[in-house]
Amino acid sequence: MTVEIIFIVGAGQMGSGIAQTAIQAGYQVILYDLEEGILEKARAGIAKRLNRLVEKGKLGGEEKEKSLARLAGSLDLNDARDADLVIEAVIEDEAIKGEIFKKLDGICKGEAVLASNTSSISITQLAANTKRPEQVIGMHFFNPVPVMKLLEITRGLNTSEETLKVAQEVGQSLGKVTIVSKDSPGFIVNRLLDPMLNEAIYLLDEGVASKEDIDSGMVYGCNHPMGPLALADLIGLDVLLAVMEVLYREYGDPKYRPCPLLRRMVRAGKLGKKTGEGFYKYD
Ligand code: CAA
């Protein structure tokens, strides 16, 4: 199947990053969210980032205009009817995602592939909300999407070879390196990364070291581009907590228990960069 139109559900930082990458790669993109204001913010952010690429000489002015012309906004899920591929990128809530998959299954054409950008929820579970489980797959992008080279693809129990091929081809056309995981909690990357971030929060909560020293430890000792607490802020502390909850619940292993400080931060609405404050403050 050739993918030409991609419908993206959710215009937050992941959805808008995926949209930017897809329009730059030549796809027609329809970006859906619940409110006009969210769509406007996403479009403005994409335009700003493309302008920056033009200023840096990495993108031609005409190409920028052509890319932006390939982006449409939508407040109506029914606009997914002609899409070849849908990528769902809403909050990490199984019930909300499940409801969206159910609706999309009724709206989308028979051959359309339904993908989720989930970082932790079972693809097999999401697929169970549809009558096309063989056409449901995980396409997990990394933040910031235009910069990060990885696309982690997850096969649900029923995902077909054909669907896997579509996801791999789209990923490669977006300039991503693709890796494939079975539908196991945390898949590959978050099973490795998030317990490390959670442990950094334990170090802080226990008063073992300052946040600056915890971050410097991994930046200068392990060559990470940013420290774990700064990265947790970038990812979003609510997202990190949601992933840790899934790992803890699904494996039933105490090594995945979310740090109490992480819970407190989320309860206080300090979700990281997107709310202006997490472990650090942002303008
Ligand atoms: N959108 C688009 N481009 C961005 C960007 C954004 N939000 N943030 C930075 N960039 C670009 C900059 O424009 C710059 O581009 P050029 O090289 O072309 O000039 C480049 O990225 C580097 O940016 P900066 O010089 O401003 O800053 P930096 O060198 O410190 O890099 C970073 C910033 C790319 C975020 C880097 O610190 C990094 O790679 N951090 C780790 C990110 C990471 O691990 N992400 C994965 C998170 S896990 C996840 O997302 C999955 C999950 O399920 C939780």
Coordinates of C-alpha atoms and ligand atoms in Angstrom, one line a residue:
M1 CA 0.0 0.0 0.0
T2 CA 1.3 3.5 -0.9
V3 CA 0.9 6.1 1.9
E4 CA 0.0 9.6 0.7
I5 CA -2.2 11.0 3.3
I6 CA -1.4 10.8 7.0
F7 CA -3.9 11.8 9.6
I8 CA -2.4 12.6 13.0
V9 CA -4.6 12.5 16.1
G10 CA -3.3 15.0 18.7
A11 CA -1.4 18.2 18.1
G12 CA 0.7 18.3 21.2
Q13 CA 4.5 18.2 21.1
M14 CA 4.7 14.7 19.7
G15 CA 1.8 15.1 17.2
S16 CA 3.1 18.4 15.9
G17 CA 6.7 17.0 15.6
I18 CA 5.4 14.1 13.6
A19 CA 3.4 16.4 11.4
Q20 CA 6.4 18.6 10.7
T21 CA 8.6 15.6 9.8
A22 CA 5.9 14.2 7.5
I23 CA 5.1 17.4 5.6
Q24 CA 8.9 17.9 5.1
A25 CA 9.0 14.4 3.6
G26 CA 6.3 15.2 1.1
Y27 CA 3.2 13.7 2.8
Q28 CA -0.2 15.3 2.9
V29 CA -0.9 15.7 6.6
I30 CA -4.2 16.4 8.5
L31 CA -3.5 17.3 12.1
Y32 CA -6.5 16.8 14.4
D33 CA -7.2 18.0 17.9
L34 CA -10.1 19.1 20.0
E35 CA -9.6 22.8 20.0
E36 CA -8.8 25.4 17.4
G37 CA -6.3 27.1 19.8
I38 CA -4.2 23.9 20.1
L39 CA -4.1 23.5 16.3
E40 CA -3.1 27.2 15.9
K41 CA -0.3 26.7 18.5
A42 CA 0.9 23.6 16.6
R43 CA 0.9 25.3 13.2
A44 CA 2.7 28.4 14.6
G45 CA 5.4 26.1 16.2
I46 CA 5.9 24.2 13.0
A47 CA 6.2 27.4 11.0
K48 CA 8.6 28.8 13.5
R49 CA 10.9 25.7 13.4
L50 CA 10.8 25.6 9.6
N51 CA 11.7 29.4 9.5
R52 CA 14.6 28.6 11.7
L53 CA 15.8 25.9 9.2
V54 CA 15.5 28.4 6.4
E55 CA 17.5 31.0 8.4
K56 CA 20.2 28.3 9.0
G57 CA 20.3 27.5 5.2
K58 CA 19.0 24.0 5.8
L59 CA 15.7 24.5 4.0
G60 CA 14.8 26.6 0.9
G61 CA 12.1 29.3 1.3
E62 CA 10.0 27.7 -1.5
E63 CA 10.3 24.2 0.1
K64 CA 9.2 25.6 3.4
E65 CA 6.0 27.1 1.8
K66 CA 5.3 23.8 -0.1
S67 CA 5.7 21.9 3.2
L68 CA 3.3 24.2 5.1
A69 CA 0.8 23.9 2.2
R70 CA 0.8 20.1 2.8
L71 CA -0.5 20.7 6.4
A72 CA -4.2 20.9 7.1
G73 CA -5.8 21.2 10.5
S74 CA -9.0 19.4 11.6
L75 CA -11.4 19.4 14.5
D76 CA -13.4 16.5 13.1
L77 CA -12.2 12.9 13.4
N78 CA -14.3 12.0 10.3
D79 CA -11.7 13.9 8.3
A80 CA -9.6 10.6 8.7
R81 CA -11.8 8.9 6.1
D82 CA -9.4 9.3 3.2
A83 CA -6.2 8.7 5.2
D84 CA -3.9 5.8 4.3
L85 CA -2.2 6.0 7.7
V86 CA -3.4 7.3 11.0
I87 CA -0.9 8.1 13.8
E88 CA -2.6 8.6 17.2
A89 CA -0.5 10.7 19.5
V90 CA -2.8 11.7 22.4
I91 CA -2.1 11.4 26.1
E92 CA -0.9 8.0 27.6
D93 CA -4.4 6.9 28.7
E94 CA -5.5 3.5 27.6
A95 CA -9.3 4.3 27.8
I96 CA -8.9 7.5 25.7
K97 CA -6.7 5.8 23.1
G98 CA -9.0 2.8 23.0
E99 CA -12.0 5.0 22.3
I100 CA -10.2 6.8 19.5
F101 CA -9.2 3.5 17.9
K102 CA -12.8 2.3 18.0
K103 CA -14.0 5.5 16.3
L104 CA -11.2 5.5 13.7
D105 CA -12.0 1.9 12.8
G106 CA -15.5 3.0 11.9
I107 CA -14.3 6.1 10.0
C108 CA -11.2 5.0 8.1
K109 CA -11.2 3.1 4.8
G110 CA -10.7 -0.6 4.9
E111 CA -7.1 -0.7 3.9
A112 CA -5.9 2.1 6.2
V113 CA -3.2 1.4 8.8
L114 CA -3.9 2.6 12.3
A115 CA -0.8 3.4 14.3
S116 CA -0.2 4.6 17.9
N117 CA 2.7 6.7 19.1
T118 CA 2.2 5.2 22.5
S119 CA 5.4 4.7 24.5
S120 CA 4.0 2.0 26.8
I121 CA 0.4 0.9 26.2
S122 CA -0.1 -2.5 24.6
I123 CA -0.6 -2.4 20.9
T124 CA -2.6 -5.7 21.1
Q125 CA -4.9 -4.0 23.6
L126 CA -5.4 -1.0 21.3
A127 CA -6.0 -3.3 18.3
A128 CA -8.7 -5.1 20.2
N129 CA -10.8 -2.0 19.9
T130 CA -10.9 -2.5 16.1
K131 CA -12.1 -5.0 13.6
R132 CA -8.7 -4.8 11.8
P133 CA -6.1 -5.9 14.5
E134 CA -3.8 -7.0 11.7
Q135 CA -3.6 -3.3 10.5
V136 CA -2.8 -1.8 13.9
I137 CA 0.8 -1.1 14.9
G138 CA 3.0 1.0 17.2
M139 CA 5.0 3.8 15.6
H140 CA 6.8 5.4 18.6
F141 CA 8.7 8.6 17.8
F142 CA 11.1 10.4 20.1
N143 CA 11.1 13.9 21.4
P144 CA 12.0 16.3 19.7
V145 CA 10.7 14.3 16.7
P146 CA 12.3 16.4 13.9
V147 CA 15.8 15.8 15.5
M148 CA 15.7 12.3 16.9
K149 CA 16.6 9.6 14.4
L150 CA 14.7 6.7 15.9
L151 CA 11.3 5.2 15.1
E152 CA 10.5 2.3 17.4
I153 CA 7.9 0.0 15.7
T154 CA 5.9 -2.4 17.8
R155 CA 4.0 -5.4 16.4
G156 CA 0.9 -6.4 18.2
L157 CA 0.0 -10.0 18.5
N158 CA -2.0 -9.9 15.3
T159 CA -0.1 -7.2 13.3
S160 CA 0.5 -8.4 9.7
E161 CA 3.8 -8.4 7.8
E162 CA 2.2 -6.0 5.3
T163 CA 1.4 -3.5 8.1
L164 CA 4.9 -3.9 9.4
K165 CA 6.3 -3.1 5.9
V166 CA 4.1 0.0 5.6
A167 CA 5.4 1.3 9.0
Q168 CA 9.0 0.6 8.1
E169 CA 8.7 2.2 4.7
V170 CA 7.1 5.3 6.1
G171 CA 9.7 5.5 8.9
Q172 CA 12.5 5.3 6.4
S173 CA 10.9 7.9 4.1
L174 CA 10.8 10.2 7.2
G175 CA 14.6 9.8 7.5
K176 CA 14.3 7.6 10.6
V177 CA 16.2 4.5 11.7
T178 CA 13.6 1.9 12.4
I179 CA 13.8 -0.8 15.1
V180 CA 11.1 -3.5 15.7
S181 CA 9.9 -4.7 19.1
K182 CA 7.4 -7.3 20.2
D183 CA 4.4 -5.9 22.2
S184 CA 6.1 -6.0 25.6
P185 CA 5.6 -3.3 28.2
G186 CA 8.0 -0.4 27.6
F187 CA 9.0 -2.0 24.3
I188 CA 12.8 -1.5 23.9
V189 CA 13.8 2.1 24.6
N190 CA 11.5 3.0 27.5
R191 CA 12.2 -0.3 29.3
L192 CA 15.8 0.8 29.4
L193 CA 15.5 4.6 29.6
D194 CA 12.6 5.3 32.0
P195 CA 13.9 3.2 35.0
M196 CA 17.1 5.2 34.7
L197 CA 15.2 8.5 34.8
N198 CA 13.1 7.2 37.7
E199 CA 16.3 6.2 39.6
A200 CA 17.7 9.7 39.0
I201 CA 14.6 11.1 40.7
Y202 CA 15.1 8.7 43.6
L203 CA 18.7 10.1 44.0
L204 CA 17.2 13.6 44.2
D205 CA 14.4 12.5 46.6
E206 CA 16.8 10.8 48.9
G207 CA 19.1 13.9 49.0
V208 CA 22.1 11.9 47.6
A209 CA 23.1 14.8 45.3
S210 CA 21.9 18.0 43.8
K211 CA 19.9 18.0 40.6
E212 CA 22.8 19.7 38.8
D213 CA 25.3 17.0 39.9
I214 CA 23.0 14.1 39.1
D215 CA 22.6 15.6 35.6
S216 CA 26.3 16.4 35.2
G217 CA 27.1 12.8 36.2
M218 CA 25.4 11.4 33.1
V219 CA 26.3 14.2 30.8
Y220 CA 30.1 14.2 31.6
G221 CA 30.4 10.6 32.8
C222 CA 28.4 8.9 30.1
N223 CA 28.3 11.4 27.3
H224 CA 24.5 11.7 27.4
P225 CA 23.4 14.9 25.5
M226 CA 21.4 16.0 28.6
G227 CA 21.1 14.8 32.1
P228 CA 18.3 12.5 33.3
L229 CA 16.3 15.2 35.2
A230 CA 16.5 17.6 32.3
L231 CA 15.4 14.8 30.0
A232 CA 12.5 13.9 32.3
D233 CA 11.4 17.5 32.0
L234 CA 11.7 17.4 28.2
I235 CA 9.7 14.2 28.0
G236 CA 7.0 15.4 30.5
L237 CA 6.8 14.1 34.0
D238 CA 3.2 12.9 33.5
V239 CA 4.4 10.8 30.5
L240 CA 7.2 9.4 32.5
L241 CA 4.9 8.5 35.4
A242 CA 2.4 6.9 33.0
V243 CA 5.2 4.7 31.6
M244 CA 6.5 3.7 35.0
E245 CA 3.0 2.8 36.1
V246 CA 2.6 0.5 33.1
L247 CA 5.9 -1.2 33.7
Y248 CA 5.2 -1.6 37.4
R249 CA 1.7 -3.0 36.9
E250 CA 2.4 -5.2 33.9
Y251 CA 5.6 -6.9 35.2
G252 CA 4.6 -6.7 38.9
D253 CA 8.3 -6.2 39.7
P254 CA 9.2 -3.6 42.4
K255 CA 12.2 -2.5 40.4
Y256 CA 9.8 -0.4 38.3
R257 CA 8.1 1.4 41.2
P258 CA 7.6 5.1 40.4
C259 CA 9.5 7.4 42.7
P260 CA 7.2 9.2 45.2
L261 CA 8.8 12.5 44.2
L262 CA 7.7 11.9 40.6
R263 CA 4.1 11.4 41.8
R264 CA 4.3 14.6 43.8
M265 CA 5.6 16.6 40.9
V266 CA 2.8 15.4 38.7
R267 CA 0.2 16.1 41.4
A268 CA 1.6 19.7 41.7
G269 CA 1.2 20.2 38.0
K270 CA 4.9 20.5 37.5
L271 CA 5.1 18.5 34.4
G272 CA 8.4 19.8 33.0
K273 CA 9.2 22.0 30.0
K274 CA 5.7 22.1 28.7
T275 CA 4.3 23.7 31.9
G276 CA 7.3 25.9 32.5
E277 CA 8.5 24.0 35.5
G278 CA 9.6 20.5 36.4
F279 CA 13.0 19.8 38.1
Y280 CA 14.1 23.1 36.3
K281 CA 12.3 26.3 35.4
Y282 CA 11.7 27.3 31.8
D283 CA 10.8 30.6 30.1
Ligands
CAA1 N1 12.2 20.7 17.6 C1 12.9 20.8 16.5 N2 14.3 20.9 16.5 C2 14.9 21.1 17.7 C3 14.1 21.0 18.9 C4 12.7 20.9 18.8 N3 11.9 20.8 19.9 N4 15.0 21.2 19.9 C5 16.2 21.3 19.4 N5 16.1 21.2 18.1 C6 17.3 21.3 17.1 C7 17.9 22.6 17.1 O1 17.3 23.5 16.2 C8 19.3 22.3 16.6 O2 19.4 22.1 15.2 P1 20.7 22.4 14.3 O3 21.7 21.3 14.8 O4 20.2 22.1 13.0 O5 21.1 23.8 14.6 C9 19.6 20.9 17.3 O6 18.3 20.3 17.5 C10 20.4 21.0 18.5 O7 19.7 21.9 19.4 P2 20.4 22.9 20.4 O8 21.7 23.3 19.8 O9 19.4 24.0 20.8 O10 20.5 22.1 21.7 P3 21.3 20.8 22.0 O11 22.5 20.6 21.2 O12 21.4 20.8 23.5 O13 20.2 19.6 21.6 C11 18.5 18.1 22.1 C12 19.0 19.6 22.1 C13 18.4 17.7 20.6 C14 17.1 18.1 22.8 C15 19.6 17.2 22.8 O14 19.8 17.8 24.1 C16 19.2 15.8 22.9 O15 19.3 15.0 22.0 N6 18.6 15.4 24.1 C17 18.2 14.0 24.3 C18 16.8 13.9 23.8 C19 16.3 12.5 24.0 O16 16.9 11.6 24.6 N7 15.0 12.3 23.5 C20 14.3 11.1 23.7 C21 13.4 11.2 24.8 S1 12.5 9.7 25.1 C22 11.2 9.8 24.2 O17 10.9 10.8 23.6 C23 10.3 8.7 24.2 C24 9.3 8.5 25.2 O18 8.4 7.7 25.0 C25 9.3 9.1 26.5

